[in-house]
PDB file of C-alpha atoms and ligand atoms in Angstrom:
ATOM      1  CA  MET A  30       0.538   0.264  -0.053  1.00 88.00           C
ATOM      2  CA  VAL A  31       1.799   3.551  -1.176  1.00 97.00           C
ATOM      3  CA  ASP A  32       0.867   6.936   0.509  1.00 98.00           C
ATOM      4  CA  LEU A  33      -0.236   9.641  -1.564  1.00 98.00           C
ATOM      5  CA  SER A  34      -0.117  12.264   0.298  1.00 98.00           C
ATOM      6  CA  VAL A  35       2.062  14.906   0.342  1.00 98.00           C
ATOM      7  CA  ASN A  36       2.209  18.615   2.450  1.00 97.00           C
ATOM      8  CA  LEU A  37       2.126  21.806   0.695  1.00 98.00           C
ATOM      9  CA  GLY A  38       3.837  23.563   3.467  1.00 97.00           C
ATOM     10  CA  ASP A  39       1.100  23.178   6.724  1.00 97.00           C
ATOM     11  CA  ILE A  40      -1.581  22.225   4.163  1.00 98.00           C
ATOM     12  CA  ARG A  41      -1.894  18.190   3.996  1.00 98.00           C
ATOM     13  CA  LEU A  42      -3.189  17.353   0.727  1.00 98.00           C
ATOM     14  CA  ASP A  43      -4.323  13.183  -0.118  1.00 98.00           C
ATOM     15  CA  ASN A  44      -2.532  13.494  -2.986  1.00 98.00           C
ATOM     16  CA  PRO A  45      -0.611  16.189  -4.845  1.00 98.00           C
ATOM     17  CA  VAL A  46      -3.231  16.697  -8.456  1.00 98.00           C
ATOM     18  CA  ILE A  47      -4.469  19.955  -8.613  1.00 98.00           C
ATOM     19  CA  PRO A  48      -6.906  21.358 -11.620  1.00 98.00           C
ATOM     20  CA  ALA A  49      -4.793  24.203 -12.653  1.00 98.00           C
ATOM     21  CA  SER A  50      -6.881  27.504 -12.349  1.00 98.00           C
ATOM     22  CA  GLY A  51      -8.921  28.401 -15.204  1.00 97.00           C
ATOM     23  CA  THR A  52      -8.966  24.279 -16.168  1.00 97.00           C
ATOM     24  CA  CYS A  53     -11.897  23.622 -13.987  1.00 96.00           C
ATOM     25  CA  GLY A  54     -14.368  26.444 -13.834  1.00 97.00           C
ATOM     26  CA  PHE A  55     -15.066  27.000 -10.021  1.00 98.00           C
ATOM     27  CA  GLY A  56     -15.359  22.909  -9.339  1.00 97.00           C
ATOM     28  CA  LEU A  57     -18.280  22.164 -10.317  1.00 96.00           C
ATOM     29  CA  GLU A  58     -18.027  21.996 -14.056  1.00 93.00           C
ATOM     30  CA  LEU A  59     -15.434  18.708 -12.671  1.00 95.00           C
ATOM     31  CA  ALA A  60     -18.131  17.568 -10.529  1.00 95.00           C
ATOM     32  CA  GLU A  61     -20.261  16.197 -13.682  1.00 94.00           C
ATOM     33  CA  TRP A  62     -17.540  13.878 -14.734  1.00 97.00           C
ATOM     34  CA  TYR A  63     -16.476  12.382 -11.341  1.00 98.00           C
ATOM     35  CA  ASP A  64     -16.235  12.575  -7.603  1.00 98.00           C
ATOM     36  CA  ILE A  65     -14.242  15.887  -6.920  1.00 98.00           C
ATOM     37  CA  ASN A  66     -12.927  14.812  -3.107  1.00 98.00           C
ATOM     38  CA  MET A  67     -10.729  12.437  -4.726  1.00 98.00           C
ATOM     39  CA  LEU A  68      -8.428  15.116  -5.910  1.00 98.00           C
ATOM     40  CA  GLY A  69      -5.741  16.503  -3.724  1.00 98.00           C
ATOM     41  CA  ALA A  70      -7.100  20.640  -3.680  1.00 98.00           C
ATOM     42  CA  ILE A  71      -8.839  22.857  -6.570  1.00 98.00           C
ATOM     43  CA  SER A  72      -7.636  26.326  -8.138  1.00 98.00           C
ATOM     44  CA  LEU A  73     -10.436  28.044  -8.984  1.00 98.00           C
ATOM     45  CA  LYS A  74     -11.075  30.439 -11.923  1.00 98.00           C
ATOM     46  CA  GLY A  75      -8.491  33.669 -11.820  1.00 98.00           C
ATOM     47  CA  THR A  76     -11.161  36.062 -10.048  1.00 98.00           C
ATOM     48  CA  THR A  77     -10.992  40.072 -10.498  1.00 98.00           C
ATOM     49  CA  ARG A  78     -12.534  42.878  -8.579  1.00 98.00           C
ATOM     50  CA  ASP A  79     -14.796  43.161 -11.063  1.00 98.00           C
ATOM     51  CA  PRO A  80     -16.791  40.739 -13.560  1.00 98.00           C
ATOM     52  CA  ARG A  81     -14.947  40.186 -16.603  1.00 98.00           C
ATOM     53  CA  PHE A  82     -16.334  39.550 -20.367  1.00 97.00           C
ATOM     54  CA  GLY A  83     -12.530  38.431 -21.461  1.00 97.00           C
ATOM     55  CA  ASN A  84     -11.391  38.794 -24.742  1.00 98.00           C
ATOM     56  CA  ALA A  85     -12.787  38.468 -28.126  1.00 98.00           C
ATOM     57  CA  LEU A  86     -13.335  35.509 -30.065  1.00 98.00           C
ATOM     58  CA  PRO A  87     -11.704  33.416 -30.810  1.00 98.00           C
ATOM     59  CA  ARG A  88      -9.717  32.420 -27.440  1.00 98.00           C
ATOM     60  CA  ILE A  89      -8.116  29.395 -29.069  1.00 98.00           C
ATOM     61  CA  ALA A  90      -5.749  28.119 -31.281  1.00 98.00           C
ATOM     62  CA  GLU A  91      -4.921  24.284 -30.856  1.00 95.00           C
ATOM     63  CA  CYS A  92      -1.117  24.048 -31.700  1.00 96.00           C
ATOM     64  CA  PRO A  93       0.475  20.105 -31.933  1.00 94.00           C
ATOM     65  CA  SER A  94       1.369  18.887 -28.574  1.00 95.00           C
ATOM     66  CA  GLY A  95      -0.652  22.547 -26.729  1.00 97.00           C
ATOM     67  CA  LEU A  96      -2.920  25.056 -27.320  1.00 98.00           C
ATOM     68  CA  ILE A  97      -3.147  29.044 -27.154  1.00 98.00           C
ATOM     69  CA  ASN A  98      -5.546  30.209 -24.807  1.00 98.00           C
ATOM     70  CA  SER A  99      -6.328  34.650 -24.658  1.00 98.00           C
ATOM     71  CA  VAL A 100      -9.475  34.080 -21.706  1.00 98.00           C
ATOM     72  CA  GLY A 101      -8.738  37.257 -20.296  1.00 97.00           C
ATOM     73  CA  LEU A 102      -9.442  36.460 -17.189  1.00 97.00           C
ATOM     74  CA  GLU A 103     -13.704  36.024 -17.661  1.00 98.00           C
ATOM     75  CA  ASN A 104     -14.459  35.848 -14.483  1.00 98.00           C
ATOM     76  CA  PRO A 105     -17.802  37.071 -12.204  1.00 98.00           C
ATOM     77  CA  GLY A 106     -15.692  39.271  -9.889  1.00 98.00           C
ATOM     78  CA  ILE A 107     -14.371  38.688  -6.893  1.00 98.00           C
ATOM     79  CA  ASP A 108     -18.172  39.227  -4.370  1.00 98.00           C
ATOM     80  CA  LYS A 109     -19.871  36.646  -6.607  1.00 98.00           C
ATOM     81  CA  LEU A 110     -16.766  33.797  -5.939  1.00 98.00           C
ATOM     82  CA  LEU A 111     -17.095  34.539  -2.635  1.00 98.00           C
ATOM     83  CA  SER A 112     -21.512  34.626  -2.375  1.00 98.00           C
ATOM     84  CA  GLU A 113     -22.367  32.270  -4.941  1.00 98.00           C
ATOM     85  CA  LYS A 114     -19.413  30.080  -6.621  1.00 98.00           C
ATOM     86  CA  ILE A 115     -17.694  28.832  -3.242  1.00 98.00           C
ATOM     87  CA  PRO A 116     -20.428  27.975  -1.430  1.00 98.00           C
ATOM     88  CA  ALA A 117     -21.760  26.526  -4.391  1.00 98.00           C
ATOM     89  CA  LEU A 118     -18.549  24.164  -4.396  1.00 98.00           C
ATOM     90  CA  ARG A 119     -17.983  23.741  -0.871  1.00 98.00           C
ATOM     91  CA  ALA A 120     -21.502  21.854  -0.917  1.00 98.00           C
ATOM     92  CA  ILE A 121     -20.262  18.685  -2.164  1.00 98.00           C
ATOM     93  CA  TYR A 122     -16.402  18.940  -1.663  1.00 98.00           C
ATOM     94  CA  HIS A 123     -14.234  18.464   1.256  1.00 98.00           C
ATOM     95  CA  LYS A 124     -10.664  19.146  -0.005  1.00 98.00           C
ATOM     96  CA  PRO A 125      -8.948  22.311   0.046  1.00 98.00           C
ATOM     97  CA  ILE A 126      -9.973  25.471  -2.036  1.00 98.00           C
ATOM     98  CA  ILE A 127      -7.315  27.127  -3.900  1.00 98.00           C
ATOM     99  CA  ALA A 128      -8.614  30.655  -4.504  1.00 98.00           C
ATOM    100  CA  ASN A 129      -7.005  32.047  -7.615  1.00 98.00           C
ATOM    101  CA  ILE A 130      -6.985  36.095  -7.520  1.00 98.00           C
ATOM    102  CA  SER A 131      -6.015  38.398 -10.770  1.00 97.00           C
ATOM    103  CA  GLY A 132      -5.678  42.345 -11.056  1.00 97.00           C
ATOM    104  CA  PHE A 133      -4.643  45.021 -12.746  1.00 96.00           C
ATOM    105  CA  SER A 134      -3.008  46.732  -9.990  1.00 97.00           C
ATOM    106  CA  VAL A 135      -1.413  46.360  -6.534  1.00 97.00           C
ATOM    107  CA  GLU A 136      -4.189  47.920  -4.857  1.00 97.00           C
ATOM    108  CA  ASP A 137      -6.618  45.493  -7.186  1.00 98.00           C
ATOM    109  CA  PHE A 138      -4.971  42.585  -5.590  1.00 98.00           C
ATOM    110  CA  ALA A 139      -5.243  43.525  -1.652  1.00 98.00           C
ATOM    111  CA  PHE A 140      -9.260  44.856  -2.464  1.00 98.00           C
ATOM    112  CA  CYS A 141      -9.696  41.065  -3.751  1.00 98.00           C
ATOM    113  CA  ALA A 142      -7.293  39.201  -0.863  1.00 98.00           C
ATOM    114  CA  GLU A 143      -9.203  41.682   1.983  1.00 98.00           C
ATOM    115  CA  LYS A 144     -12.395  40.274   0.504  1.00 98.00           C
ATOM    116  CA  ALA A 145     -11.486  36.223   0.545  1.00 98.00           C
ATOM    117  CA  GLU A 146     -10.158  36.994   3.565  1.00 98.00           C
ATOM    118  CA  SER A 147     -13.650  36.386   5.106  1.00 96.00           C
ATOM    119  CA  CYS A 148     -14.175  33.522   3.467  1.00 98.00           C
ATOM    120  CA  PRO A 149     -13.100  30.373   5.797  1.00 98.00           C
ATOM    121  CA  ASP A 150     -13.569  28.539   2.592  1.00 98.00           C
ATOM    122  CA  ILE A 151     -10.629  29.493   0.573  1.00 98.00           C
ATOM    123  CA  ASP A 152      -7.610  27.383   2.101  1.00 98.00           C
ATOM    124  CA  ILE A 153      -4.994  29.140  -0.273  1.00 98.00           C
ATOM    125  CA  LEU A 154      -5.104  32.364  -2.167  1.00 98.00           C
ATOM    126  CA  GLU A 155      -3.493  31.968  -4.999  1.00 98.00           C
ATOM    127  CA  VAL A 156      -1.682  35.530  -6.417  1.00 98.00           C
ATOM    128  CA  ASN A 157      -1.411  35.484 -10.401  1.00 98.00           C
ATOM    129  CA  ILE A 158       1.256  37.678 -11.174  1.00 97.00           C
ATOM    130  CA  SER A 159       1.576  36.049 -14.112  1.00 95.00           C
ATOM    131  CA  CYS A 160      -1.646  36.230 -16.893  1.00 94.00           C
ATOM    132  CA  PRO A 161      -0.091  37.235 -20.163  1.00 94.00           C
ATOM    133  CA  ASN A 162      -4.132  38.024 -21.691  1.00 92.00           C
ATOM    134  CA  VAL A 163      -4.344  41.475 -20.186  1.00 94.00           C
ATOM    135  CA  HIS A 164      -2.902  44.668 -20.676  1.00 92.00           C
ATOM    136  CA  GLY A 165      -1.685  47.142 -17.718  1.00 86.00           C
ATOM    137  CA  GLY A 166      -1.941  43.696 -15.407  1.00 87.00           C
ATOM    138  CA  GLY A 167      -1.410  40.558 -15.151  1.00 88.00           C
ATOM    139  CA  MET A 168       1.708  39.114 -16.426  1.00 89.00           C
ATOM    140  CA  ALA A 169       3.537  43.272 -16.270  1.00 90.00           C
ATOM    141  CA  LEU A 170       3.175  42.483 -12.794  1.00 95.00           C
ATOM    142  CA  GLY A 171       5.337  39.618 -12.761  1.00 96.00           C
ATOM    143  CA  THR A 172       7.982  40.144 -14.941  1.00 97.00           C
ATOM    144  CA  ASP A 173       9.758  42.523 -12.613  1.00 97.00           C
ATOM    145  CA  PRO A 174      10.743  41.345  -9.149  1.00 98.00           C
ATOM    146  CA  GLU A 175      10.263  44.773  -6.973  1.00 98.00           C
ATOM    147  CA  VAL A 176       6.872  44.973  -8.911  1.00 97.00           C
ATOM    148  CA  ALA A 177       6.151  41.241  -7.886  1.00 98.00           C
ATOM    149  CA  ALA A 178       7.296  41.883  -4.520  1.00 98.00           C
ATOM    150  CA  ALA A 179       5.147  44.743  -4.033  1.00 98.00           C
ATOM    151  CA  VAL A 180       2.259  42.759  -4.487  1.00 98.00           C
ATOM    152  CA  THR A 181       2.870  40.141  -2.433  1.00 98.00           C
ATOM    153  CA  ARG A 182       3.706  42.376   0.357  1.00 98.00           C
ATOM    154  CA  ALA A 183       0.243  44.041   0.041  1.00 98.00           C
ATOM    155  CA  VAL A 184      -1.544  40.570  -0.422  1.00 98.00           C
ATOM    156  CA  LYS A 185       0.670  38.945   3.070  1.00 98.00           C
ATOM    157  CA  GLN A 186      -0.483  42.592   4.930  1.00 98.00           C
ATOM    158  CA  VAL A 187      -4.193  42.065   4.704  1.00 98.00           C
ATOM    159  CA  SER A 188      -4.700  38.050   4.384  1.00 98.00           C
ATOM    160  CA  SER A 189      -3.537  35.108   7.009  1.00 98.00           C
ATOM    161  CA  LYS A 190      -4.754  32.307   4.440  1.00 98.00           C
ATOM    162  CA  PRO A 191      -1.176  31.434   3.152  1.00 98.00           C
ATOM    163  CA  VAL A 192      -0.580  33.274  -0.293  1.00 98.00           C
ATOM    164  CA  PHE A 193       0.690  31.279  -3.238  1.00 98.00           C
ATOM    165  CA  VAL A 194       2.234  33.535  -5.787  1.00 98.00           C
ATOM    166  CA  LYS A 195       1.817  32.259  -9.436  1.00 98.00           C
ATOM    167  CA  LEU A 196       4.822  33.083 -11.816  1.00 98.00           C
ATOM    168  CA  THR A 197       5.429  33.894 -15.343  1.00 98.00           C
ATOM    169  CA  PRO A 198       8.192  31.615 -17.382  1.00 98.00           C
ATOM    170  CA  ASN A 199       8.056  35.215 -19.587  1.00 98.00           C
ATOM    171  CA  VAL A 200      11.156  36.366 -17.796  1.00 98.00           C
ATOM    172  CA  THR A 201      15.045  35.708 -18.579  1.00 97.00           C
ATOM    173  CA  ASP A 202      15.448  35.015 -14.523  1.00 98.00           C
ATOM    174  CA  ILE A 203      12.298  33.288 -12.876  1.00 98.00           C
ATOM    175  CA  VAL A 204      14.606  32.449  -9.919  1.00 98.00           C
ATOM    176  CA  THR A 205      14.779  36.189  -9.659  1.00 98.00           C
ATOM    177  CA  ILE A 206      11.165  36.780  -8.994  1.00 98.00           C
ATOM    178  CA  ALA A 207      10.483  34.241  -6.808  1.00 98.00           C
ATOM    179  CA  ARG A 208      13.098  35.236  -4.032  1.00 98.00           C
ATOM    180  CA  ALA A 209      12.149  38.678  -4.410  1.00 98.00           C
ATOM    181  CA  CYS A 210       8.250  37.130  -3.695  1.00 98.00           C
ATOM    182  CA  GLU A 211       9.498  35.394  -1.115  1.00 98.00           C
ATOM    183  CA  ALA A 212      11.640  38.032   0.534  1.00 98.00           C
ATOM    184  CA  ALA A 213       7.720  39.807   0.475  1.00 98.00           C
ATOM    185  CA  GLY A 214       6.414  37.114   2.672  1.00 98.00           C
ATOM    186  CA  ALA A 215       5.168  34.346  -0.296  1.00 98.00           C
ATOM    187  CA  ASP A 216       4.003  31.118   1.523  1.00 98.00           C
ATOM    188  CA  GLY A 217       4.684  29.408  -1.671  1.00 98.00           C
ATOM    189  CA  LEU A 218       4.343  29.332  -5.611  1.00 99.00           C
ATOM    190  CA  THR A 219       3.058  28.077  -8.143  1.00 98.00           C
ATOM    191  CA  VAL A 220       5.634  27.843 -11.040  1.00 98.00           C
ATOM    192  CA  ILE A 221       4.787  28.371 -14.342  1.00 98.00           C
ATOM    193  CA  ASN A 222       1.701  29.670 -16.004  1.00 98.00           C
ATOM    194  CA  THR A 223       1.723  29.795 -19.899  1.00 98.00           C
ATOM    195  CA  LEU A 224       4.006  31.219 -22.054  1.00 98.00           C
ATOM    196  CA  LEU A 225       3.300  34.036 -24.465  1.00 98.00           C
ATOM    197  CA  GLY A 226       3.018  32.518 -28.107  1.00 98.00           C
ATOM    198  CA  MET A 227       1.055  33.060 -31.243  1.00 98.00           C
ATOM    199  CA  ARG A 228      -0.463  30.954 -34.437  1.00 98.00           C
ATOM    200  CA  ILE A 229      -0.798  32.922 -37.775  1.00 98.00           C
ATOM    201  CA  ASP A 230      -4.010  31.852 -40.041  1.00 98.00           C
ATOM    202  CA  ILE A 231      -1.831  31.935 -43.562  1.00 98.00           C
ATOM    203  CA  ARG A 232      -5.699  32.204 -45.360  1.00 98.00           C
ATOM    204  CA  THR A 233      -6.742  35.096 -43.555  1.00 98.00           C
ATOM    205  CA  ARG A 234      -3.559  36.327 -42.616  1.00 98.00           C
ATOM    206  CA  LYS A 235      -4.556  36.539 -39.115  1.00 98.00           C
ATOM    207  CA  PRO A 236      -3.356  35.959 -35.909  1.00 98.00           C
ATOM    208  CA  VAL A 237      -6.027  33.021 -34.886  1.00 98.00           C
ATOM    209  CA  VAL A 238      -6.582  34.468 -31.797  1.00 98.00           C
ATOM    210  CA  ALA A 239      -8.334  37.405 -31.753  1.00 98.00           C
ATOM    211  CA  ALA A 240      -6.298  39.336 -29.311  1.00 98.00           C
ATOM    212  CA  GLY A 241      -3.116  38.001 -31.203  1.00 98.00           C
ATOM    213  CA  THR A 242      -1.094  36.552 -29.015  1.00 98.00           C
ATOM    214  CA  GLY A 243      -1.889  34.277 -25.844  1.00 98.00           C
ATOM    215  CA  GLY A 244      -0.396  31.479 -23.439  1.00 98.00           C
ATOM    216  CA  PHE A 245       0.658  28.652 -24.880  1.00 98.00           C
ATOM    217  CA  SER A 246       0.101  25.534 -22.724  1.00 98.00           C
ATOM    218  CA  GLY A 247      -0.160  21.900 -23.010  1.00 98.00           C
ATOM    219  CA  PRO A 248       2.536  19.032 -23.239  1.00 98.00           C
ATOM    220  CA  ALA A 249       5.339  21.017 -25.481  1.00 98.00           C
ATOM    221  CA  ILE A 250       5.868  23.231 -22.341  1.00 98.00           C
ATOM    222  CA  PHE A 251       6.360  20.106 -19.613  1.00 98.00           C
ATOM    223  CA  PRO A 252      10.364  20.338 -20.110  1.00 98.00           C
ATOM    224  CA  ILE A 253      10.315  24.141 -19.531  1.00 98.00           C
ATOM    225  CA  ALA A 254       7.805  23.719 -16.673  1.00 98.00           C
ATOM    226  CA  VAL A 255      10.500  21.089 -15.313  1.00 98.00           C
ATOM    227  CA  ARG A 256      13.797  23.475 -15.974  1.00 98.00           C
ATOM    228  CA  ALA A 257      11.599  25.990 -14.108  1.00 98.00           C
ATOM    229  CA  VAL A 258      10.387  24.503 -10.977  1.00 98.00           C
ATOM    230  CA  TYR A 259      14.010  22.487 -10.258  1.00 98.00           C
ATOM    231  CA  GLN A 260      15.839  26.093 -10.683  1.00 98.00           C
ATOM    232  CA  VAL A 261      13.190  28.095  -8.148  1.00 98.00           C
ATOM    233  CA  ALA A 262      12.662  25.146  -5.630  1.00 98.00           C
ATOM    234  CA  HIS A 263      16.746  24.740  -5.571  1.00 97.00           C
ATOM    235  CA  ALA A 264      16.523  28.400  -4.768  1.00 98.00           C
ATOM    236  CA  CYS A 265      13.777  29.455  -2.529  1.00 98.00           C
ATOM    237  CA  ARG A 266      12.462  27.759   1.103  1.00 98.00           C
ATOM    238  CA  ILE A 267       9.029  28.137   0.415  1.00 98.00           C
ATOM    239  CA  PRO A 268       6.887  25.528  -1.369  1.00 98.00           C
ATOM    240  CA  VAL A 269       5.699  25.066  -4.667  1.00 98.00           C
ATOM    241  CA  MET A 270       3.576  23.656  -6.728  1.00 98.00           C
ATOM    242  CA  GLY A 271       4.687  22.653  -9.994  1.00 98.00           C
ATOM    243  CA  CYS A 272       2.539  23.874 -12.995  1.00 98.00           C
ATOM    244  CA  GLY A 273       2.816  23.065 -16.494  1.00 98.00           C
ATOM    245  CA  GLY A 274       2.104  20.400 -19.582  1.00 98.00           C
ATOM    246  CA  ILE A 275       1.444  17.655 -17.052  1.00 98.00           C
ATOM    247  CA  SER A 276      -0.137  14.706 -17.887  1.00 98.00           C
ATOM    248  CA  THR A 277       0.421  11.288 -16.718  1.00 98.00           C
ATOM    249  CA  ALA A 278       1.247  10.206 -13.549  1.00 98.00           C
ATOM    250  CA  GLU A 279       5.301   9.560 -14.320  1.00 98.00           C
ATOM    251  CA  GLU A 280       4.698  13.257 -15.079  1.00 98.00           C
ATOM    252  CA  VAL A 281       3.529  14.039 -11.454  1.00 98.00           C
ATOM    253  CA  ILE A 282       6.755  11.911  -9.509  1.00 98.00           C
ATOM    254  CA  GLU A 283       8.715  13.937 -12.495  1.00 98.00           C
ATOM    255  CA  MET A 284       7.925  17.329 -11.609  1.00 98.00           C
ATOM    256  CA  LEU A 285       8.002  16.257  -7.641  1.00 98.00           C
ATOM    257  CA  MET A 286      11.688  15.141  -7.868  1.00 98.00           C
ATOM    258  CA  ALA A 287      12.052  18.379  -9.779  1.00 98.00           C
ATOM    259  CA  GLY A 288      11.362  20.164  -6.225  1.00 97.00           C
ATOM    260  CA  ALA A 289       7.256  20.608  -6.920  1.00 98.00           C
ATOM    261  CA  ALA A 290       5.562  19.757  -3.390  1.00 98.00           C
ATOM    262  CA  ALA A 291       2.147  19.377  -5.157  1.00 98.00           C
ATOM    263  CA  VAL A 292       1.177  19.509  -9.049  1.00 98.00           C
ATOM    264  CA  GLN A 293      -1.344  21.178 -10.947  1.00 98.00           C
ATOM    265  CA  VAL A 294      -2.563  19.744 -13.709  1.00 98.00           C
ATOM    266  CA  GLY A 295      -3.794  22.232 -16.915  1.00 98.00           C
ATOM    267  CA  SER A 296      -4.246  21.652 -20.054  1.00 97.00           C
ATOM    268  CA  ALA A 297      -4.982  18.089 -19.972  1.00 98.00           C
ATOM    269  CA  SER A 298      -8.557  18.334 -18.536  1.00 97.00           C
ATOM    270  CA  LEU A 299      -9.497  20.472 -21.272  1.00 95.00           C
ATOM    271  CA  VAL A 300      -8.053  17.330 -23.900  1.00 95.00           C
ATOM    272  CA  ASN A 301      -9.459  15.012 -21.040  1.00 97.00           C
ATOM    273  CA  PRO A 302     -11.511  15.932 -18.200  1.00 97.00           C
ATOM    274  CA  LEU A 303     -10.675  12.919 -16.271  1.00 98.00           C
ATOM    275  CA  ALA A 304      -7.431  13.339 -16.790  1.00 98.00           C
ATOM    276  CA  CYS A 305      -6.658  14.449 -13.148  1.00 98.00           C
ATOM    277  CA  LYS A 306      -9.226  11.298 -12.111  1.00 98.00           C
ATOM    278  CA  GLU A 307      -6.825   8.957 -14.311  1.00 98.00           C
ATOM    279  CA  ILE A 308      -3.774  10.460 -13.385  1.00 98.00           C
ATOM    280  CA  ILE A 309      -4.827   9.867  -9.177  1.00 98.00           C
ATOM    281  CA  GLU A 310      -5.381   6.290  -9.981  1.00 98.00           C
ATOM    282  CA  GLN A 311      -2.866   5.152 -12.034  1.00 98.00           C
ATOM    283  CA  LEU A 312      -0.378   7.529  -9.338  1.00 98.00           C
ATOM    284  CA  PRO A 313       0.071   3.769  -7.020  1.00 98.00           C
ATOM    285  CA  VAL A 314       0.393   1.769 -10.132  1.00 98.00           C
ATOM    286  CA  VAL A 315       3.348   4.083 -11.198  1.00 98.00           C
ATOM    287  CA  MET A 316       4.627   4.070  -7.450  1.00 98.00           C
ATOM    288  CA  GLU A 317       5.019   0.432  -6.989  1.00 97.00           C
ATOM    289  CA  ARG A 318       6.676   0.058 -10.147  1.00 97.00           C
ATOM    290  CA  LEU A 319       9.471   2.459  -9.530  1.00 97.00           C
ATOM    291  CA  GLY A 320       9.929   0.799  -5.839  1.00 96.00           C
ATOM    292  CA  LEU A 321       8.180   4.288  -4.026  1.00 97.00           C
ATOM    293  CA  LYS A 322       6.098   4.133  -1.185  1.00 97.00           C
ATOM    294  CA  ASP A 323       5.893   7.519  -0.237  1.00 98.00           C
ATOM    295  CA  LEU A 324       5.955  10.876  -2.433  1.00 97.00           C
ATOM    296  CA  LYS A 325       7.543  13.563   0.238  1.00 91.00           C
ATOM    297  CA  GLN A 326      10.949  14.385  -0.536  1.00 80.00           C
ATOM    298  CA  LEU A 327      11.639  12.933  -3.576  1.00 91.00           C
ATOM    299  CA  LYS A 328      14.825  14.328  -4.705  1.00 84.00           C
ATOM    300  CA  LEU A 329      17.554  13.650  -8.144  1.00 91.00           C
ATOM    301  CA  ASN A 330      20.179  11.147  -6.898  1.00 89.00           C
TER     302      ASN A 330
HETATM  303  C1  SIN B1465      -6.731  34.058 -18.404  1.00 59.35           C
HETATM  304  O1  SIN B1465      -8.277  33.957 -18.334  1.00 59.35           O
HETATM  305  O2  SIN B1465      -6.135  34.617 -19.813  1.00 59.35           O
HETATM  306  C2  SIN B1465      -5.525  33.107 -18.358  1.00 59.35           C
HETATM  307  C3  SIN B1465      -5.479  32.724 -17.003  1.00 59.35           C
HETATM  308  C4  SIN B1465      -4.129  33.135 -16.686  1.00 59.35           C
HETATM  309  O3  SIN B1465      -3.500  32.460 -18.144  1.00 59.35           O
HETATM  310  O4  SIN B1465      -3.502  32.894 -15.935  1.00 59.35           O
END
């Protein structure tokens, strides 16, 4: 009998698999497919101060081994998250809830974090300073270490919850940003969000997504995510949720060996809504094959 549990800071997860923000709506969408209480935790769709319609259509470009999205943070706003979405999820789901907050300024993040403080059902705040699909905020706040630190500090000042900052890979040195967030008080990091990408329709000579560019995710980015997690986990003391292109139980273990404490599965669920369930079911099989009794402290030789 193997032990799938992991520790994400002070929070124990029954297993390390977490659907990534933006790939499971507000949780109930996945509950149509299987009992979501089998998940390690859930990260909800990125939520902003005010409701947002998101970017113009089309927003998705399929690519070999991945996809580009330019959703643009479509969401119902923080008030509706707290009054409707989380209560509806909590009624059927008893494991940790990660609320992902986004914004266009330091004040936006502090506003959402302060509101979230009133919600006991939020177990972790994920601070998304890495969305590549909006102007004047999102990723722009996560590419400068001082700004990333300012957002982290502002959130920590108003929040007693564990704060995980979600980092962008679209920087020269992700470790500098990670260290700045850690020094500003982050309790953990999510590594990585999507890579900025673009496709062009050669018949129309227009970008495939209306916004022109979008965030590239899927199996193609897995090696980049492993590298980033390895670098950040070995440079920081706070726990890392590894994210980017994971679609198999073997890749979960690889990400944990790179230094992640838990993992997020994103695009795989968009291709197969049962992806997280199947990965969790497969984990004991792969662990037994590798002679692993548990998933804690997996290290490179
Ligand atoms: C989006 O809503 O555009 C995606 C969110 C993200 O990449 O952080």
